[in-house]
PDB file of C-alpha atoms in Angstrom:
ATOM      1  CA  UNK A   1      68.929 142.285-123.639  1.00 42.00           C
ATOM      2  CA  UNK A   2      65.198 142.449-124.998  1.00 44.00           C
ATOM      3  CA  UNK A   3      62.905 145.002-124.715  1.00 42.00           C
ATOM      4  CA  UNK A   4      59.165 144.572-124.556  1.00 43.00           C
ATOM      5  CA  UNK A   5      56.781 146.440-126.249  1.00 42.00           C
ATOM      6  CA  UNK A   6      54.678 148.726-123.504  1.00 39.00           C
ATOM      7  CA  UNK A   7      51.797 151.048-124.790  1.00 40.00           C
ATOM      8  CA  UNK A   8      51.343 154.325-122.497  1.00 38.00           C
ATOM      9  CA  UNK A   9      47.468 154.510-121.901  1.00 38.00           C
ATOM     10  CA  UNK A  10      46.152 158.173-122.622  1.00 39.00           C
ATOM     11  CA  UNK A  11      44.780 157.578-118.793  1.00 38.00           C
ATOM     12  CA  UNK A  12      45.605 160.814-116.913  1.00 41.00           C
ATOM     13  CA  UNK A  13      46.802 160.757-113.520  1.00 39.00           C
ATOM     14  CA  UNK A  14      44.572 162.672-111.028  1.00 43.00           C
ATOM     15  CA  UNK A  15      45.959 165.140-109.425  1.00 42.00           C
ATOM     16  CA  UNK A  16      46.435 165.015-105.550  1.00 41.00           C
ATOM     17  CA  UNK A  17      45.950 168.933-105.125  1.00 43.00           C
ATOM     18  CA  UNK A  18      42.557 169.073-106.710  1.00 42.00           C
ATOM     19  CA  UNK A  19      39.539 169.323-105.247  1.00 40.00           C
ATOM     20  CA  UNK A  20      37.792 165.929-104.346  1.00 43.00           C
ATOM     21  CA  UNK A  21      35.502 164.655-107.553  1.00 40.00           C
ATOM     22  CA  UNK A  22      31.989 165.655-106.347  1.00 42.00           C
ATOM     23  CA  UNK A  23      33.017 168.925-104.797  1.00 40.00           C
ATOM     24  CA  UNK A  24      34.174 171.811-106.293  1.00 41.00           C
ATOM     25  CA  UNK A  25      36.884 174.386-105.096  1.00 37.00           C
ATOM     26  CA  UNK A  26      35.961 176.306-101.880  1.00 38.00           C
ATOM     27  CA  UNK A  27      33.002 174.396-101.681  1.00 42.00           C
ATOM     28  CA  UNK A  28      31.449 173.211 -98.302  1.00 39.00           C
ATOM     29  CA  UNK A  29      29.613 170.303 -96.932  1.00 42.00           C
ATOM     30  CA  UNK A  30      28.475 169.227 -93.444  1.00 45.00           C
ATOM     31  CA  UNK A  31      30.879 167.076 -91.486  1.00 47.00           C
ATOM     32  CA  UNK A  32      29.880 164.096 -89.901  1.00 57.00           C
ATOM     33  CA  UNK A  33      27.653 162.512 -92.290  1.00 62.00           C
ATOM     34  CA  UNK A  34      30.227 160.300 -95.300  1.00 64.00           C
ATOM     35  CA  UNK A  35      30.082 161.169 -98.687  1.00 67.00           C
ATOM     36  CA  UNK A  36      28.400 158.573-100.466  1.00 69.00           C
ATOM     37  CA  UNK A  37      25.757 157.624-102.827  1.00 84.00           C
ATOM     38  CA  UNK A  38      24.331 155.179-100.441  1.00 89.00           C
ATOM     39  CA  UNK A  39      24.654 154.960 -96.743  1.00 93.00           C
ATOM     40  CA  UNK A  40      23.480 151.639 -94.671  1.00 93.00           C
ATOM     41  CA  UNK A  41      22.082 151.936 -91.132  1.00 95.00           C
ATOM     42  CA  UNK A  42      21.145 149.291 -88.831  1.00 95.00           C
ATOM     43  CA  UNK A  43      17.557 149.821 -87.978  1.00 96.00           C
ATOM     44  CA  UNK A  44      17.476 147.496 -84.592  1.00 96.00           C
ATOM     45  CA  UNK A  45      20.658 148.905 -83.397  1.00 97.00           C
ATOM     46  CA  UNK A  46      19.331 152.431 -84.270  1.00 97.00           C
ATOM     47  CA  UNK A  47      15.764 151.868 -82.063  1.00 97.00           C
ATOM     48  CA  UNK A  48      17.424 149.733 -79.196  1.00 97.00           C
ATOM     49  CA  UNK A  49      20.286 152.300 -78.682  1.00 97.00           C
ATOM     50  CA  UNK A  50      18.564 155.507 -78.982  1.00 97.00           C
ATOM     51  CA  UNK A  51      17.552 156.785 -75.295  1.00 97.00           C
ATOM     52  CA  UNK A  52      13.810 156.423 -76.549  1.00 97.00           C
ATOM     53  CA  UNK A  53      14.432 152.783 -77.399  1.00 97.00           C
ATOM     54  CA  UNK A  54      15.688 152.537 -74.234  1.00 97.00           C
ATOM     55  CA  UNK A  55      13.052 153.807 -72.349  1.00 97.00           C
ATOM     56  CA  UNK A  56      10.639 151.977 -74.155  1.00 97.00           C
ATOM     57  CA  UNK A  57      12.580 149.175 -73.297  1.00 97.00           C
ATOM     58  CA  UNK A  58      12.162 149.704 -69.730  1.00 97.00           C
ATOM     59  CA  UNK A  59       8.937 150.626 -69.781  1.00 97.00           C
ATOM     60  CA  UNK A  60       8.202 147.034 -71.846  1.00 97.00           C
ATOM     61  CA  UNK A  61      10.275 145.362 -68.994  1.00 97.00           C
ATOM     62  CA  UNK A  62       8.370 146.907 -66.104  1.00 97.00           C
ATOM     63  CA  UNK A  63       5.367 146.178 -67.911  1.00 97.00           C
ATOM     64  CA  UNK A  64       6.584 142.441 -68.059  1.00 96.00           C
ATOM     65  CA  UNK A  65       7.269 142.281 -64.567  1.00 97.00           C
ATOM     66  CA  UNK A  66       3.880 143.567 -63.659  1.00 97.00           C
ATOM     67  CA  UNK A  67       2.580 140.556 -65.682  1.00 97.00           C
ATOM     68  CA  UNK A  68       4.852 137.855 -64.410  1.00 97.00           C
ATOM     69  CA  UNK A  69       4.058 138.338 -61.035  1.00 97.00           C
ATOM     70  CA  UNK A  70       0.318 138.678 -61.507  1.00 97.00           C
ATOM     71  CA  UNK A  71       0.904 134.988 -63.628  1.00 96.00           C
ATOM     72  CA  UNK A  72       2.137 133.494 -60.630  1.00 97.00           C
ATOM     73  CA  UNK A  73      -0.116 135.146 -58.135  1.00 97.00           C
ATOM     74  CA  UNK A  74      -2.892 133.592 -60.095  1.00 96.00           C
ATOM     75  CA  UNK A  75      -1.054 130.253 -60.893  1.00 96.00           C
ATOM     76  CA  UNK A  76      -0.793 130.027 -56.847  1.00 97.00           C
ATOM     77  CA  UNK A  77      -4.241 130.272 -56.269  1.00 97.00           C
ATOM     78  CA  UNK A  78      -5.459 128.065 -59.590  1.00 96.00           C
ATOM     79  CA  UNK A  79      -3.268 125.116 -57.841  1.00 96.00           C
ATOM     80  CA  UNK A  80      -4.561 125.725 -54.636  1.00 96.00           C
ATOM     81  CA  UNK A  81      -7.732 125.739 -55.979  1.00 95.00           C
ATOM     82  CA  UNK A  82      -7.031 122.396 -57.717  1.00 95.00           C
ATOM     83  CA  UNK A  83      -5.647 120.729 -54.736  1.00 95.00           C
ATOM     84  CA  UNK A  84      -8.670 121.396 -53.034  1.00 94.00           C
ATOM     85  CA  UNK A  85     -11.058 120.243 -55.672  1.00 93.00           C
ATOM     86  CA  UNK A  86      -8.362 116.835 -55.668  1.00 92.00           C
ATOM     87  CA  UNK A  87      -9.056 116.079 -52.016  1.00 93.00           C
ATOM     88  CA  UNK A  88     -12.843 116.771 -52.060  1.00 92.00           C
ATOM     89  CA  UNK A  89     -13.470 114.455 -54.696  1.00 91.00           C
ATOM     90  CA  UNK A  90     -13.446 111.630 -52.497  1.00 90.00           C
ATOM     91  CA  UNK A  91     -16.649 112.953 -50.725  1.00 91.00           C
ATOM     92  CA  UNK A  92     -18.395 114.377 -53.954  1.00 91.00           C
ATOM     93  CA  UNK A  93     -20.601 112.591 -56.018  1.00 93.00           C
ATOM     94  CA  UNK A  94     -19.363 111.674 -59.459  1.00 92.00           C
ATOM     95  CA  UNK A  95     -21.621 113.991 -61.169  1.00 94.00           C
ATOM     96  CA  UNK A  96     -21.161 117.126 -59.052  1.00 92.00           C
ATOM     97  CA  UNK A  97     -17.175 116.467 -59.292  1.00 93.00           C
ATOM     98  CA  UNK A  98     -17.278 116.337 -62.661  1.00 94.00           C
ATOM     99  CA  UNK A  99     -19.447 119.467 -63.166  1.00 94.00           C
ATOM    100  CA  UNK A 100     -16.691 121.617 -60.697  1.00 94.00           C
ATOM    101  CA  UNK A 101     -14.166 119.917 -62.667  1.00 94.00           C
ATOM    102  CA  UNK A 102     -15.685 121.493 -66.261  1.00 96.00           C
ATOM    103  CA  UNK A 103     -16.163 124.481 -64.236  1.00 95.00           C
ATOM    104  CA  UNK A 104     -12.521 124.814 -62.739  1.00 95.00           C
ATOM    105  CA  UNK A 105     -10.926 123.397 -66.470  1.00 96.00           C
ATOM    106  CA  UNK A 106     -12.896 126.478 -68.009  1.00 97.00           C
ATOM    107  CA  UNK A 107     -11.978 129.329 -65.993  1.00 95.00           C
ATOM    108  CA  UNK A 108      -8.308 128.204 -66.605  1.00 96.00           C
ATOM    109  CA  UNK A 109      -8.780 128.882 -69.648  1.00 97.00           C
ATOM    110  CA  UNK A 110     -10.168 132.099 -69.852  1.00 97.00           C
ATOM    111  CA  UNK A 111      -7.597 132.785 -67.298  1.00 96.00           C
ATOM    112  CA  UNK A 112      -4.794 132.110 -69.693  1.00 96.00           C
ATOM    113  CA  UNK A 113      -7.133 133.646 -72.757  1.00 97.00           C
ATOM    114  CA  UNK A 114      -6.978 136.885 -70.754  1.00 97.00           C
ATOM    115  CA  UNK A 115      -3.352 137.076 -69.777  1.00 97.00           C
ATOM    116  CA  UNK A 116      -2.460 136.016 -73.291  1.00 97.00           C
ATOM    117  CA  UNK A 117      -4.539 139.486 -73.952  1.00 98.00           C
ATOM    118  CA  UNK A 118      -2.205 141.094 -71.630  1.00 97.00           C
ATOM    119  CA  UNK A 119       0.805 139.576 -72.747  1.00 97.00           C
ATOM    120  CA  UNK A 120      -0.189 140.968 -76.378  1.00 97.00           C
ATOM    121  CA  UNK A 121      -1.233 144.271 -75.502  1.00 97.00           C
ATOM    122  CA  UNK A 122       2.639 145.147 -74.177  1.00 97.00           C
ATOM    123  CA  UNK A 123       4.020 143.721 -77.481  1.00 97.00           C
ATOM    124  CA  UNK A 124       1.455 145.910 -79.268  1.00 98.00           C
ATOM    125  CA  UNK A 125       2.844 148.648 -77.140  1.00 97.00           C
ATOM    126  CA  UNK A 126       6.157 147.992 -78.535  1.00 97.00           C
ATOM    127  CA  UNK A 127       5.300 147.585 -81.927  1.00 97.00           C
ATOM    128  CA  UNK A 128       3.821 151.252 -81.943  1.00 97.00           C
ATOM    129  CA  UNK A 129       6.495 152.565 -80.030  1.00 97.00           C
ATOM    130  CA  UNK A 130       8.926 151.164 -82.624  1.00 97.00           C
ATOM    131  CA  UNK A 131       6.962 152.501 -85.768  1.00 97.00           C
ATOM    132  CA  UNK A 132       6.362 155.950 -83.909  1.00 97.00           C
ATOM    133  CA  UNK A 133      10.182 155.745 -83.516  1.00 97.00           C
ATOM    134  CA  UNK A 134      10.796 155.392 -87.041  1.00 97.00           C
ATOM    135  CA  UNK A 135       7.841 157.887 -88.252  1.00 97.00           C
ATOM    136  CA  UNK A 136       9.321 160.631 -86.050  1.00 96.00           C
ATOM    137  CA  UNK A 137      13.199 159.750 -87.003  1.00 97.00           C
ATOM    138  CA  UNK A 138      12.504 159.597 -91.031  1.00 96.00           C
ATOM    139  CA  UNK A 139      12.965 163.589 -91.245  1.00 97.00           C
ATOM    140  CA  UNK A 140      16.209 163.373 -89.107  1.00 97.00           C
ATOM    141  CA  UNK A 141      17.280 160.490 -91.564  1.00 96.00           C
ATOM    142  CA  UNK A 142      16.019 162.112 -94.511  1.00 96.00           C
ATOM    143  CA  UNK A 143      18.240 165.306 -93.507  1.00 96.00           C
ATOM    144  CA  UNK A 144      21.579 163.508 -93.133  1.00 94.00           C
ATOM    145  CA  UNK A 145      21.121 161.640 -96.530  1.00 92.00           C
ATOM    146  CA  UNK A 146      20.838 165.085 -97.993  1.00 92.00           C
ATOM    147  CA  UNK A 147      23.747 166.372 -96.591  1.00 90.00           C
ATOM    148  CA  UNK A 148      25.755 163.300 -97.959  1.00 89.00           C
ATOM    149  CA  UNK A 149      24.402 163.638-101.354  1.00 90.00           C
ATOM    150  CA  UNK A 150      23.467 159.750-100.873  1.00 91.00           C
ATOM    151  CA  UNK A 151      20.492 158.723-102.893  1.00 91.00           C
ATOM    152  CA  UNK A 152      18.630 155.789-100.349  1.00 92.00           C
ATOM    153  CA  UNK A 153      19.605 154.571 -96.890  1.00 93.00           C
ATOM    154  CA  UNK A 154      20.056 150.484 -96.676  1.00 93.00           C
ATOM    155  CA  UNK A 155      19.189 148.039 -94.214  1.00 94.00           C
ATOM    156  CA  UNK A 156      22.706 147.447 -93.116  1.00 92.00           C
ATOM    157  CA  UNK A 157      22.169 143.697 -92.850  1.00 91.00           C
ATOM    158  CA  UNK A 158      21.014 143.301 -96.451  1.00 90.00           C
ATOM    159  CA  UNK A 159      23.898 144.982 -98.206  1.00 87.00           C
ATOM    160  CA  UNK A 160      26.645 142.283 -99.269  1.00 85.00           C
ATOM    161  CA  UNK A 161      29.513 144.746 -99.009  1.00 84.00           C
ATOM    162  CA  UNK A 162      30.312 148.193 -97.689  1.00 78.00           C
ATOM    163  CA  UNK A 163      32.684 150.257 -95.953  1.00 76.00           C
ATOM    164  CA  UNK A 164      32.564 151.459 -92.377  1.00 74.00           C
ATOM    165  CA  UNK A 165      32.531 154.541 -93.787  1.00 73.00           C
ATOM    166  CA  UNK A 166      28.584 154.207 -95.485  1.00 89.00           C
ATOM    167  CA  UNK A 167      26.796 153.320 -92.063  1.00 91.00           C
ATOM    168  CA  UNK A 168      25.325 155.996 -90.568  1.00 94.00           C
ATOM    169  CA  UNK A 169      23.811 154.003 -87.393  1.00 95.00           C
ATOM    170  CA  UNK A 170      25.971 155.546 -84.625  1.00 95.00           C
ATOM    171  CA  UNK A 171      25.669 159.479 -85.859  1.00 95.00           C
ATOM    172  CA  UNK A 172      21.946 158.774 -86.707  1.00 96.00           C
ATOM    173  CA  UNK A 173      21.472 157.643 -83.227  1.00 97.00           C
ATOM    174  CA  UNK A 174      23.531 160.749 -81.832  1.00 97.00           C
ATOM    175  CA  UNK A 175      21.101 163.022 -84.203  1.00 96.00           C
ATOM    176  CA  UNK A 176      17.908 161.665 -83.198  1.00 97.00           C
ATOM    177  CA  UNK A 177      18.790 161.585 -79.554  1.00 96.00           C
ATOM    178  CA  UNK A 178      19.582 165.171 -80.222  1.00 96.00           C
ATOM    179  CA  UNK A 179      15.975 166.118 -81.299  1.00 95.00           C
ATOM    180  CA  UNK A 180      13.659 163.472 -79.846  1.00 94.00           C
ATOM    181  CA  UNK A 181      15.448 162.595 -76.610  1.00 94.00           C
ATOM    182  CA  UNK A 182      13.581 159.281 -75.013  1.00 92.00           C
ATOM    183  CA  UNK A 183      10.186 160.711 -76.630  1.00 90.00           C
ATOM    184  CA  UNK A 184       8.145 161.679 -73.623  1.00 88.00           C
ATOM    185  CA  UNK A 185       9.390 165.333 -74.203  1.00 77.00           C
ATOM    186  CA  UNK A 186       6.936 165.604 -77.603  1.00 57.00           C
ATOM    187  CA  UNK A 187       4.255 162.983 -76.178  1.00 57.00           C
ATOM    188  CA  UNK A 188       1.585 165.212 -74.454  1.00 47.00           C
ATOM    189  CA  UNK A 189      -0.165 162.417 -72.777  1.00 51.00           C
ATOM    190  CA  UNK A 190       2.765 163.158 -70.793  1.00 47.00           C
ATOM    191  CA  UNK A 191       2.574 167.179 -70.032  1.00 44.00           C
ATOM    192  CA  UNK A 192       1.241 168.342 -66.879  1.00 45.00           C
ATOM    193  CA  UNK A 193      -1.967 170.506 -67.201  1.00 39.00           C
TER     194      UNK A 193
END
């Protein structure tokens, strides 16, 4: 029989009983937010599943409607208004056809010039409903990353490699829900007077 040489490392064994390393005996911390250095969130998760995500959201999609229909109210009447210009041509003069014609092409344009405005104005409206999200969540944010001694909050979709544990998204949502509800409660453009 041969033995082999082993060498005992001077490594010590932690000890199962003691407190967990960061936190000493007796010592509390707030549950619900991990214990980590860094915690990840995802940020479109975070706005679209908060209630005031959501109510923007409807709000964008009424909005939309609003502007859909009024597109094809107006693309009813710019063919009508084509067909009729098509069957008068025969009795028009070249000239004066031509001039209606300039005069018809144009105000299509500007038609679709101003509900491209439109159209732009309600994504503006979300933009600024998204960064007044974030500007009015970045205290509630900034509280649970104290409370789990983390140092930065990540973009969940940029980290490589993390545990479930690190990703805040779904109690950051529950938080901010908490406090800022779907946002009309703190906007007083809202408030009766």
């Amino acid at each position: 029989m041969q033995v082999q040489n082993t060498q005992v490392s001077n490594t010590q064994v932690p000890n199962p009983q003691a407190a967990p390393l960061g936190f000493g005996v007796g010592e509390s911390f707030p549950l619900g937010a991990p214990q980590t250095g860094l915690l990840t969130i995802q940020s479109d998760r975070l706005y679209a599943e908060s209630a005031f995500g959501r109510r923007v959201a409807r709000e964008l999609e009424a909005e939309g409607a609003v502007l859909t229909a009024e597109n094809r109210r107006i693309e009813a009447q710019l063919r009508a208004e084509e067909l009729d210009l098509t069957e008068r041509r025969a009795d028009m003069d070249p000239e004066a056809f031509r001039a209606l014609a300039n005069a018809f092409d144009e105000k299509v344009q500007e038609t679709r010039r101003d509900q491209q405005r439109k159209l732009n104005q309600i994504n503006q409206m979300g933009e600024a409903a998204r960064r007044d999200f974030f500007a009015a969540s970045l205290p509630i944010l900034q509280q649970i990353m104290r409370e789990s001694g983390a140092g930065a909050i990540l973009e969940h979709a940029t980290v490589f490699l993390s545990a479930d544990a690190a990703d805040v998204t779904d109690l950051a949502i529950a938080r901010i829900d908490e406090v800022l509800g779907d946002g009309l409660q703190n906007d007083p453009s809202t408030t009766d007077e």
